[in-house]
Amino acid sequence: MHKISQAIALALLTTSGTALAETAATDPKVVEAKGLIKEFATQLQGELQTAMQEGGPVESIRVCKERAPAIASSLGHSSGWEVGRTSLGVRNAALNTPDEWERSVLNQFEERKAEGESIETMAYSEVVDTENGQRFRFMKAIPTQEVCLACHGSQITPEVTAALDENYPDDQARGFSLGDIRGAFTLSKPL
């Protein structure tokens, strides 16, 4: 269904993993995607920190529900990329359920983590064929950090549980532990 472009396939056949990683690091599309992710993460983290200080985890749920999609939409509109987040355990199924390609990459991330690769730098890019032409797709893993556990961990307070149940009746994003792959930023752009 999705195919690696001939150029990337040739690179995979003729380039060592280290050289391929160096090439990907200097690919302008990868650099641009990483810049958008940094902007997204910085803005969302800032708003979440403020919410935590003002109203604790319950207030941060509102920020995640309202502001995260708005930030993604704004970045997408200004950049020409589709910008979002996804996970194997989504909180907002309507907005964040992974497509087949994303699910495959998330599963690869889990395998790479099991082999000892650091989640902090874990990313993947590919040119895929779609019904509307080729797209460049990029994903970067999101590690579960201590602050995430208040809403995504195994021991969530009753008030947070109630707020999550009210806002996300189909929530699958609980039970994570420190160092788990919480999900991934996912970006896509037509070529």
Coordinates of N, CA, C and O in Angstrom, one line a residue:
M1 N 0.8 -1.2 0.0 CA 0.0 0.0 0.0 C 0.9 1.3 0.0 O 0.8 2.0 -0.9
H2 N 1.7 1.4 1.1 CA 2.6 2.5 1.1 C 4.0 2.0 0.7 O 4.4 1.0 1.1
K3 N 4.6 2.8 -0.1 CA 5.9 2.3 -0.6 C 7.0 3.3 -0.3 O 6.8 4.5 -0.4
I4 N 8.2 2.8 0.0 CA 9.3 3.7 0.2 C 9.7 4.3 -1.2 O 9.7 3.5 -2.2
S5 N 9.9 5.5 -1.3 CA 10.3 6.1 -2.6 C 11.6 5.4 -3.1 O 12.4 4.9 -2.3
Q6 N 11.8 5.5 -4.4 CA 13.0 4.8 -5.0 C 14.3 5.4 -4.4 O 15.2 4.7 -4.2
A7 N 14.3 6.7 -4.2 CA 15.5 7.3 -3.7 C 15.8 6.8 -2.3 O 17.0 6.5 -2.0
I8 N 14.8 6.7 -1.4 CA 15.1 6.2 -0.1 C 15.4 4.8 -0.1 O 16.3 4.3 0.6
A9 N 14.8 4.0 -0.9 CA 15.1 2.6 -1.1 C 16.5 2.4 -1.5 O 17.3 1.5 -1.0
L10 N 17.0 3.2 -2.5 CA 18.3 3.1 -3.0 C 19.3 3.5 -1.8 O 20.3 2.8 -1.6
A11 N 19.0 4.5 -1.1 CA 19.8 4.9 0.1 C 19.9 3.8 1.1 O 21.0 3.6 1.7
L12 N 18.8 3.1 1.3 CA 18.8 2.0 2.3 C 19.7 0.9 1.8 O 20.4 0.2 2.7
L13 N 19.8 0.7 0.6 CA 20.6 -0.4 0.0 C 22.1 -0.1 0.0 O 22.9 -0.9 0.0
T14 N 22.4 1.2 -0.2 CA 23.8 1.6 -0.4 C 24.4 2.4 0.7 O 25.6 2.7 0.6
T15 N 23.7 2.7 1.8 CA 24.2 3.5 2.8 C 24.2 2.8 4.2 O 23.2 2.1 4.5
S16 N 25.2 3.0 5.0 CA 25.2 2.4 6.3 C 24.2 3.1 7.2 O 23.8 4.2 6.9
G17 N 23.7 2.5 8.3 CA 22.7 3.1 9.2 C 23.2 4.4 9.7 O 22.4 5.4 9.8
T18 N 24.5 4.6 10.0 CA 25.0 5.8 10.6 C 24.9 6.9 9.5 O 24.4 8.0 9.8
A19 N 25.4 6.6 8.3 CA 25.3 7.6 7.3 C 23.9 8.0 6.9 O 23.6 9.1 6.7
L20 N 23.0 7.0 6.9 CA 21.6 7.3 6.6 C 21.0 8.2 7.7 O 20.3 9.1 7.3
A21 N 21.3 7.9 9.0 CA 20.9 8.8 10.0 C 21.4 10.2 9.8 O 20.7 11.2 10.1
E22 N 22.7 10.4 9.4 CA 23.2 11.7 9.2 C 22.5 12.4 8.1 O 22.3 13.6 8.1
T23 N 22.2 11.6 7.0 CA 21.5 12.2 5.8 C 20.1 12.6 6.3 O 19.7 13.7 5.9
A24 N 19.4 11.8 7.0 CA 18.1 12.2 7.5 C 18.1 13.4 8.4 O 17.3 14.3 8.3
A25 N 19.2 13.6 9.2 CA 19.3 14.7 10.1 C 19.5 16.0 9.3 O 19.2 17.1 9.8
T26 N 20.0 15.9 8.1 CA 20.2 17.2 7.3 C 19.2 17.3 6.2 O 19.2 18.3 5.5
D27 N 18.3 16.4 6.1 CA 17.2 16.5 5.1 C 16.3 17.7 5.5 O 15.8 17.8 6.6
P28 N 16.1 18.7 4.6 CA 15.4 19.9 5.0 C 14.0 19.5 5.5 O 13.4 20.2 6.4
K29 N 13.3 18.5 5.0 CA 12.0 18.1 5.4 C 12.0 17.6 6.9 O 11.1 18.0 7.7
V30 N 13.1 16.9 7.2 CA 13.2 16.4 8.6 C 13.5 17.5 9.5 O 12.9 17.6 10.6
V31 N 14.4 18.4 9.1 CA 14.7 19.6 9.9 C 13.5 20.4 10.2 O 13.2 20.9 11.3
E32 N 12.7 20.6 9.1 CA 11.4 21.4 9.2 C 10.5 20.7 10.2 O 9.8 21.4 11.0
A33 N 10.3 19.4 10.0 CA 9.4 18.7 10.9 C 9.8 18.7 12.3 O 9.0 19.0 13.2
K34 N 11.1 18.6 12.6 CA 11.6 18.6 14.0 C 11.4 20.0 14.5 O 11.1 20.2 15.7
G35 N 11.5 21.0 13.7 CA 11.3 22.4 14.2 C 9.8 22.6 14.6 O 9.5 23.3 15.6
L36 N 8.9 22.1 13.8 CA 7.5 22.2 14.1 C 7.2 21.5 15.4 O 6.4 21.9 16.2
I37 N 7.8 20.3 15.5 CA 7.5 19.5 16.8 C 8.0 20.3 18.0 O 7.4 20.3 19.0
K38 N 9.2 20.9 17.9 CA 9.8 21.6 19.0 C 8.8 22.8 19.3 O 8.6 23.0 20.5
E39 N 8.3 23.5 18.3 CA 7.4 24.6 18.5 C 6.1 24.1 19.2 O 5.6 24.7 20.2
F40 N 5.6 23.0 18.7 CA 4.4 22.4 19.3 C 4.6 22.1 20.7 O 3.8 22.4 21.6
A41 N 5.6 21.3 21.0 CA 5.9 20.8 22.3 C 6.2 22.0 23.3 O 5.7 22.0 24.4
T42 N 7.0 23.0 22.9 CA 7.3 24.1 23.7 C 6.0 24.9 24.1 O 5.8 25.2 25.3
Q43 N 5.2 25.1 23.1 CA 3.9 25.9 23.4 C 3.0 25.1 24.3 O 2.5 25.6 25.3
L44 N 2.8 23.8 24.0 CA 1.9 23.0 24.8 C 2.5 22.8 26.2 O 1.7 22.9 27.2
Q45 N 3.7 22.5 26.4 CA 4.3 22.4 27.7 C 4.2 23.6 28.5 O 3.9 23.6 29.7
G46 N 4.4 24.8 27.9 CA 4.2 26.1 28.6 C 2.8 26.2 29.1 O 2.6 26.6 30.3
E47 N 1.8 25.9 28.3 CA 0.4 26.1 28.7 C 0.1 25.0 29.7 O -0.7 25.3 30.6
L48 N 0.6 23.8 29.6 CA 0.3 22.8 30.6 C 0.9 23.2 32.0 O 0.3 22.9 33.0
Q49 N 2.1 23.7 32.0 CA 2.8 24.1 33.2 C 2.0 25.2 33.9 O 1.7 25.2 35.1
T50 N 1.5 26.2 33.1 CA 0.6 27.2 33.7 C -0.6 26.6 34.3 O -1.1 27.0 35.4
A51 N -1.3 25.7 33.5 CA -2.5 25.1 34.0 C -2.3 24.3 35.3 O -3.1 24.4 36.2
M52 N -1.2 23.6 35.4 CA -0.8 22.8 36.6 C -0.7 23.7 37.8 O -1.1 23.4 38.9
Q53 N 0.0 24.9 37.5 CA 0.2 25.8 38.6 C -1.1 26.5 39.1 O -1.3 26.7 40.3
E54 N -2.0 26.7 38.1 CA -3.3 27.4 38.4 C -4.4 26.5 38.9 O -5.2 26.9 39.8
G55 N -4.4 25.3 38.4 CA -5.5 24.4 38.8 C -5.2 22.9 38.9 O -6.1 22.1 39.0
G56 N -3.9 22.6 38.8 CA -3.5 21.2 39.0 C -3.9 20.4 37.7 O -4.2 20.9 36.7
P57 N -3.8 19.0 37.9 CA -4.0 18.2 36.8 C -5.4 18.3 36.1 O -5.5 18.2 34.9
V58 N -6.4 18.6 36.9 CA -7.8 18.8 36.3 C -7.8 19.9 35.3 O -8.3 19.8 34.2
E59 N -7.1 21.0 35.6 CA -7.0 22.1 34.7 C -6.2 21.8 33.5 O -6.5 22.2 32.4
S60 N -5.2 20.9 33.6 CA -4.3 20.6 32.5 C -5.1 19.7 31.5 O -4.8 19.7 30.3
I61 N -6.1 19.0 32.0 CA -7.0 18.2 31.1 C -7.7 19.1 30.1 O -7.8 18.8 28.9
R62 N -8.2 20.3 30.6 CA -8.8 21.2 29.7 C -7.8 21.8 28.6 O -8.2 21.9 27.5
V63 N -6.6 22.0 29.1 CA -5.6 22.5 28.1 C -5.3 21.5 27.0 O -5.3 21.8 25.9
C64 N -5.2 20.2 27.5 CA -4.9 19.2 26.5 C -6.1 19.0 25.5 O -5.9 18.8 24.3
K65 N -7.3 19.1 26.0 CA -8.5 18.9 25.2 C -8.7 20.0 24.2 O -9.0 19.8 23.1
E66 N -8.5 21.3 24.7 CA -8.8 22.4 23.9 C -7.6 23.0 23.1 O -7.6 23.3 21.9
R67 N -6.5 23.1 23.8 CA -5.3 23.8 23.3 C -4.4 23.0 22.4 O -3.9 23.4 21.4
A68 N -4.2 21.7 22.7 CA -3.4 20.8 21.9 C -3.9 20.8 20.5 O -3.1 21.0 19.5
P69 N -5.2 20.5 20.2 CA -5.6 20.5 18.8 C -5.5 21.9 18.2 O -5.2 22.0 17.0
A70 N -5.8 22.9 19.0 CA -5.7 24.3 18.4 C -4.2 24.6 18.0 O -4.0 25.2 16.9
I71 N -3.3 24.2 18.8 CA -1.9 24.5 18.5 C -1.5 23.7 17.3 O -0.9 24.3 16.3
A72 N -1.9 22.4 17.2 CA -1.6 21.6 16.0 C -2.2 22.2 14.7 O -1.5 22.3 13.7
S73 N -3.4 22.7 14.8 CA -4.1 23.3 13.7 C -3.4 24.6 13.2 O -3.2 24.8 12.1
S74 N -3.1 25.4 14.2 CA -2.4 26.7 13.9 C -1.0 26.4 13.2 O -0.7 27.1 12.2
L75 N -0.3 25.5 13.7 CA 1.0 25.2 13.1 C 0.8 24.6 11.7 O 1.6 24.9 10.8
G76 N -0.2 23.7 11.6 CA -0.4 23.2 10.3 C -0.8 24.2 9.3 O -0.4 24.2 8.1
H77 N -1.7 25.1 9.7 CA -2.1 26.2 8.8 C -1.0 27.1 8.4 O -0.9 27.5 7.2
S78 N -0.1 27.4 9.3 CA 1.0 28.4 9.0 C 2.1 27.7 8.2 O 2.9 28.4 7.5
S79 N 2.2 26.3 8.3 CA 3.4 25.6 7.7 C 3.1 24.8 6.4 O 4.0 24.5 5.7
G80 N 1.8 24.5 6.2 CA 1.5 23.6 5.1 C 1.6 22.1 5.4 O 1.4 21.3 4.6
W81 N 1.9 21.8 6.7 CA 2.0 20.4 7.2 C 0.7 20.0 7.8 O 0.0 20.9 8.4
E82 N 0.4 18.7 7.9 CA -0.6 18.2 8.8 C 0.2 17.9 10.1 O 1.2 17.2 10.0
V83 N -0.3 18.4 11.2 CA 0.5 18.3 12.5 C -0.5 17.7 13.5 O -1.6 18.1 13.6
G84 N 0.0 16.7 14.2 CA -0.8 16.1 15.3 C 0.0 15.2 16.2 O 1.2 15.1 16.1
R85 N -0.8 14.5 17.0 CA -0.2 13.5 17.9 C -1.1 12.3 17.8 O -2.3 12.4 17.6
T86 N -0.5 11.1 18.1 CA -1.2 9.9 18.1 C -0.5 8.9 19.1 O 0.5 9.2 19.6
S87 N -1.2 7.8 19.3 CA -0.6 6.8 20.3 C -1.3 5.5 20.0 O -2.4 5.4 19.4
L88 N -0.7 4.5 20.6 CA -1.4 3.2 20.6 C -2.4 3.1 21.7 O -3.3 2.3 21.6
G89 N -2.4 4.1 22.6 CA -3.4 4.2 23.7 C -3.9 5.7 23.6 O -3.3 6.5 24.3
V90 N -4.9 6.0 22.8 CA -5.3 7.4 22.6 C -6.3 7.8 23.7 O -7.0 7.0 24.3
R91 N -6.2 9.1 24.0 CA -7.2 9.7 24.9 C -8.4 10.2 24.1 O -9.5 10.0 24.5
N92 N -8.1 10.9 23.0 CA -9.2 11.4 22.1 C -9.3 10.7 20.8 O -8.6 11.0 19.9
A93 N -10.1 9.6 20.8 CA -10.1 8.7 19.6 C -10.5 9.5 18.4 O -10.1 9.1 17.3
A94 N -11.4 10.5 18.5 CA -11.9 11.2 17.3 C -10.7 12.0 16.6 O -10.7 12.1 15.4
L95 N -9.8 12.5 17.4 CA -8.7 13.3 16.8 C -7.4 12.6 16.7 O -6.6 13.0 15.8
N96 N -7.1 11.5 17.5 CA -5.8 11.0 17.6 C -5.6 9.5 17.3 O -4.5 9.0 17.4
T97 N -6.6 8.9 16.8 CA -6.5 7.4 16.4 C -5.5 7.3 15.3 O -5.6 8.0 14.3
P98 N -4.5 6.4 15.5 CA -3.5 6.3 14.4 C -4.0 5.6 13.2 O -4.9 4.7 13.3
D99 N -3.6 6.1 12.0 CA -3.9 5.4 10.8 C -3.0 4.2 10.7 O -2.2 3.9 11.6
E100 N -3.1 3.4 9.6 CA -2.4 2.2 9.5 C -0.8 2.4 9.5 O -0.1 1.7 10.1
W101 N -0.4 3.5 8.8 CA 1.0 3.8 8.7 C 1.5 4.2 10.1 O 2.6 3.7 10.6
E102 N 0.8 5.1 10.8 CA 1.2 5.5 12.1 C 1.2 4.4 13.1 O 2.2 4.3 13.9
R103 N 0.2 3.5 13.1 CA 0.2 2.3 14.0 C 1.5 1.5 13.7 O 2.1 1.0 14.7
S104 N 1.8 1.3 12.5 CA 3.0 0.5 12.1 C 4.3 1.1 12.7 O 5.1 0.5 13.3
V105 N 4.4 2.4 12.6 CA 5.6 3.2 13.1 C 5.6 3.1 14.6 O 6.6 2.9 15.2
L106 N 4.4 3.3 15.3 CA 4.4 3.2 16.7 C 4.8 1.8 17.2 O 5.5 1.7 18.2
N107 N 4.4 0.8 16.5 CA 4.8 -0.6 16.9 C 6.3 -0.7 16.7 O 7.0 -1.4 17.5
Q108 N 6.9 -0.1 15.6 CA 8.3 -0.2 15.4 C 9.0 0.6 16.5 O 10.1 0.1 17.0
F109 N 8.5 1.7 17.0 CA 9.1 2.4 18.1 C 9.1 1.5 19.3 O 10.1 1.5 20.0
E110 N 8.1 0.8 19.6 CA 8.1 -0.1 20.8 C 9.2 -1.2 20.6 O 9.8 -1.5 21.6
E111 N 9.3 -1.7 19.4 CA 10.4 -2.7 19.2 C 11.8 -2.1 19.4 O 12.7 -2.7 20.0
R112 N 12.0 -0.9 18.9 CA 13.2 -0.2 19.0 C 13.5 0.1 20.5 O 14.7 0.0 20.9
K113 N 12.5 0.5 21.2 CA 12.7 0.7 22.7 C 13.1 -0.6 23.4 O 14.0 -0.6 24.2
A114 N 12.5 -1.7 23.0 CA 12.8 -3.0 23.6 C 14.2 -3.4 23.3 O 14.8 -4.1 24.1
E115 N 14.8 -2.9 22.2 CA 16.1 -3.2 21.8 C 17.1 -2.2 22.4 O 18.3 -2.3 22.2
G116 N 16.6 -1.3 23.2 CA 17.5 -0.4 24.0 C 17.7 1.0 23.4 O 18.4 1.8 23.9
E117 N 17.0 1.3 22.3 CA 17.1 2.7 21.7 C 16.5 3.7 22.6 O 15.4 3.5 23.2
S118 N 17.1 4.9 22.7 CA 16.5 6.0 23.5 C 15.2 6.5 22.9 O 15.2 6.9 21.7
I119 N 14.2 6.7 23.7 CA 13.0 7.3 23.2 C 13.2 8.8 22.9 O 12.5 9.3 22.0
E120 N 14.0 9.4 23.6 CA 14.3 10.9 23.4 C 14.6 11.3 22.0 O 14.2 12.3 21.5
T121 N 15.3 10.4 21.2 CA 15.7 10.7 19.9 C 15.0 9.9 18.8 O 15.3 10.0 17.6
M122 N 14.1 9.0 19.2 CA 13.5 8.1 18.3 C 12.6 8.8 17.4 O 11.6 9.5 17.7
A123 N 12.8 8.6 16.1 CA 12.0 9.2 15.0 C 12.0 8.3 13.8 O 12.9 7.4 13.7
Y124 N 11.1 8.6 12.9 CA 11.1 7.9 11.6 C 10.4 8.7 10.5 O 9.5 9.5 10.8
S125 N 11.0 8.6 9.3 CA 10.4 9.4 8.2 C 10.4 8.5 7.0 O 11.2 7.5 6.9
E126 N 9.4 8.8 6.1 CA 9.2 8.0 4.9 C 8.4 8.8 3.9 O 7.5 9.5 4.3
V127 N 8.7 8.5 2.6 CA 7.9 9.0 1.5 C 6.9 7.9 1.2 O 7.3 6.8 1.0
V128 N 5.6 8.2 1.3 CA 4.6 7.2 1.0 C 3.7 7.6 -0.2 O 3.6 8.8 -0.5
D129 N 3.3 6.6 -0.9 CA 2.4 6.9 -2.0 C 0.9 6.8 -1.5 O 0.6 5.9 -0.7
T130 N 0.1 7.8 -1.8 CA -1.3 7.9 -1.4 C -2.1 8.1 -2.7 O -1.6 8.3 -3.8
E131 N -3.4 8.0 -2.5 CA -4.3 8.3 -3.6 C -4.1 9.6 -4.2 O -4.4 9.9 -5.4
N132 N -3.6 10.6 -3.4 CA -3.4 12.0 -3.9 C -2.0 12.3 -4.2 O -1.6 13.5 -4.2
G133 N -1.2 11.3 -4.4 CA 0.2 11.5 -4.7 C 1.1 11.2 -3.5 O 0.7 10.7 -2.5
Q134 N 2.4 11.5 -3.7 CA 3.4 11.2 -2.6 C 3.3 12.2 -1.5 O 3.1 13.4 -1.7
R135 N 3.5 11.7 -0.3 CA 3.6 12.5 1.0 C 4.8 12.2 1.7 O 5.2 11.0 1.8
F136 N 5.4 13.1 2.3 CA 6.5 12.9 3.3 C 5.9 12.8 4.7 O 5.1 13.7 5.1
R137 N 6.2 11.7 5.4 CA 5.6 11.5 6.7 C 6.7 11.4 7.7 O 7.8 10.8 7.4
F138 N 6.5 12.0 8.9 CA 7.5 12.0 9.9 C 6.8 11.8 11.3 O 5.8 12.4 11.5
M139 N 7.4 10.9 12.1 CA 7.0 10.8 13.5 C 8.1 10.8 14.4 O 9.2 10.3 14.1
K140 N 7.9 11.4 15.6 CA 8.9 11.4 16.7 C 8.2 11.0 18.0 O 7.1 11.4 18.3
A141 N 8.8 10.0 18.6 CA 8.3 9.4 19.8 C 8.2 10.4 21.0 O 9.0 11.3 21.1
I142 N 7.2 10.3 21.8 CA 7.0 11.1 23.0 C 7.2 10.2 24.2 O 6.4 9.3 24.4
P143 N 8.2 10.5 25.0 CA 8.4 9.7 26.2 C 7.5 10.1 27.3 O 7.1 11.3 27.4
T144 N 7.1 9.2 28.1 CA 6.2 9.5 29.3 C 7.2 10.0 30.4 O 8.1 9.3 30.8
Q145 N 6.9 11.2 30.8 CA 7.7 11.9 31.8 C 6.9 11.9 33.1 O 5.7 11.6 33.2
E146 N 7.6 12.3 34.2 CA 6.9 12.3 35.5 C 5.6 13.1 35.6 O 4.6 12.6 36.1
V147 N 5.7 14.3 35.0 CA 4.5 15.1 35.0 C 3.3 14.5 34.2 O 2.1 14.8 34.6
C148 N 3.6 13.6 33.3 CA 2.5 13.0 32.5 C 1.7 12.0 33.4 O 0.5 11.7 33.1
L149 N 2.3 11.5 34.4 CA 1.7 10.4 35.2 C 0.5 10.8 36.0 O -0.4 10.0 36.3
A150 N 0.3 12.1 36.2 CA -0.8 12.6 37.0 C -2.1 12.3 36.2 O -3.2 12.1 36.8
C151 N -2.1 12.3 34.9 CA -3.3 12.0 34.1 C -3.1 10.7 33.2 O -4.1 10.2 32.7
H152 N -1.9 10.2 33.1 CA -1.7 9.1 32.2 C -1.2 7.9 32.9 O -1.0 6.8 32.3
G153 N -0.9 8.0 34.2 CA -0.3 6.9 35.0 C -1.3 5.9 35.5 O -2.5 5.9 35.1
S154 N -0.8 5.0 36.3 CA -1.7 4.0 36.9 C -2.4 4.4 38.2 O -3.4 3.9 38.5
Q155 N -1.8 5.4 38.9 CA -2.4 5.9 40.1 C -2.9 7.3 39.9 O -2.2 8.2 40.3
I156 N -4.1 7.4 39.4 CA -4.7 8.8 39.1 C -5.7 9.1 40.2 O -6.5 8.2 40.7
T157 N -5.7 10.3 40.7 CA -6.6 10.7 41.8 C -8.1 10.6 41.3 O -8.3 10.7 40.1
P158 N -9.0 10.5 42.3 CA -10.4 10.4 41.9 C -10.9 11.6 41.1 O -11.7 11.5 40.2
E159 N -10.4 12.8 41.5 CA -10.9 14.0 40.8 C -10.4 14.1 39.3 O -11.1 14.5 38.4
V160 N -9.2 13.6 39.1 CA -8.6 13.5 37.8 C -9.4 12.4 37.0 O -9.8 12.6 35.8
T161 N -9.6 11.3 37.6 CA -10.4 10.2 37.0 C -11.8 10.7 36.5 O -12.2 10.4 35.4
A162 N -12.4 11.4 37.4 CA -13.8 12.0 37.1 C -13.7 12.9 35.9 O -14.5 12.9 35.0
A163 N -12.7 13.8 35.9 CA -12.6 14.8 34.8 C -12.2 14.1 33.5 O -12.8 14.5 32.4
L164 N -11.4 13.1 33.6 CA -11.1 12.3 32.3 C -12.3 11.6 31.8 O -12.6 11.6 30.6
D165 N -13.0 10.9 32.7 CA -14.2 10.2 32.3 C -15.3 11.1 31.7 O -15.9 10.7 30.7
E166 N -15.4 12.3 32.2 CA -16.3 13.3 31.7 C -15.9 13.8 30.3 O -16.7 13.9 29.4
N167 N -14.6 14.1 30.1 CA -14.1 14.7 28.9 C -13.8 13.6 27.8 O -13.8 14.0 26.6
Y168 N -13.4 12.4 28.2 CA -12.9 11.4 27.3 C -13.6 10.1 27.7 O -12.9 9.2 28.3
P169 N -14.8 9.8 27.3 CA -15.5 8.6 27.7 C -14.8 7.3 27.1 O -15.0 6.3 27.7
D170 N -14.1 7.5 26.0 CA -13.4 6.3 25.4 C -11.9 6.3 25.7 O -11.2 5.7 24.9
D171 N -11.5 6.9 26.7 CA -10.1 7.1 27.1 C -9.3 5.8 27.2 O -9.8 4.9 27.9
Q172 N -8.2 5.6 26.4 CA -7.3 4.5 26.5 C -5.9 4.9 26.9 O -5.0 4.1 26.8
A173 N -5.8 6.1 27.5 CA -4.5 6.6 27.7 C -4.1 6.6 29.2 O -3.5 7.6 29.7
R174 N -4.4 5.6 29.9 CA -4.0 5.5 31.3 C -3.2 4.2 31.5 O -3.2 3.4 30.6
G175 N -2.5 4.2 32.6 CA -1.7 3.0 32.9 C -0.2 3.1 32.4 O 0.5 2.1 32.4
F176 N 0.2 4.3 32.0 CA 1.6 4.4 31.5 C 2.5 4.5 32.7 O 2.1 5.0 33.8
S177 N 3.8 4.2 32.5 CA 4.8 4.3 33.5 C 5.9 5.2 32.9 O 6.0 5.4 31.7
L178 N 6.7 5.7 33.9 CA 7.8 6.6 33.5 C 8.7 5.9 32.5 O 9.0 4.7 32.7
G179 N 9.0 6.5 31.4 CA 9.9 5.9 30.4 C 9.2 5.2 29.3 O 9.8 4.7 28.3
D180 N 7.8 5.0 29.4 CA 7.1 4.4 28.3 C 7.0 5.3 27.1 O 7.2 6.5 27.3
I181 N 6.7 4.8 26.0 CA 6.4 5.6 24.8 C 4.9 6.1 25.0 O 4.0 5.2 24.8
R182 N 4.7 7.3 25.3 CA 3.4 7.8 25.5 C 2.6 7.9 24.1 O 1.4 7.8 24.1
G183 N 3.3 8.2 23.1 CA 2.7 8.3 21.8 C 3.8 8.9 20.8 O 5.0 8.7 21.0
A184 N 3.3 9.7 19.9 CA 4.3 10.3 18.9 C 3.6 11.6 18.3 O 2.4 11.6 18.1
F185 N 4.5 12.5 18.0 CA 4.1 13.6 17.1 C 4.1 13.0 15.7 O 4.9 12.2 15.3
T186 N 3.1 13.4 14.9 CA 3.0 12.9 13.6 C 2.7 14.0 12.6 O 1.9 14.9 12.8
L187 N 3.6 14.1 11.6 CA 3.5 15.2 10.6 C 3.5 14.6 9.2 O 4.1 13.6 8.9
S188 N 2.8 15.3 8.3 CA 2.7 14.8 6.9 C 2.6 16.0 6.0 O 2.0 17.1 6.4
K189 N 3.2 15.9 4.8 CA 3.2 17.0 3.9 C 3.3 16.5 2.5 O 4.1 15.6 2.2
P190 N 2.5 17.0 1.5 CA 2.6 16.6 0.2 C 3.9 16.9 -0.5 O 4.5 18.0 -0.1
L191 N 4.4 16.1 -1.4 CA 5.6 16.4 -2.1 C 5.3 17.1 -3.4 O 4.3 17.0 -4.0

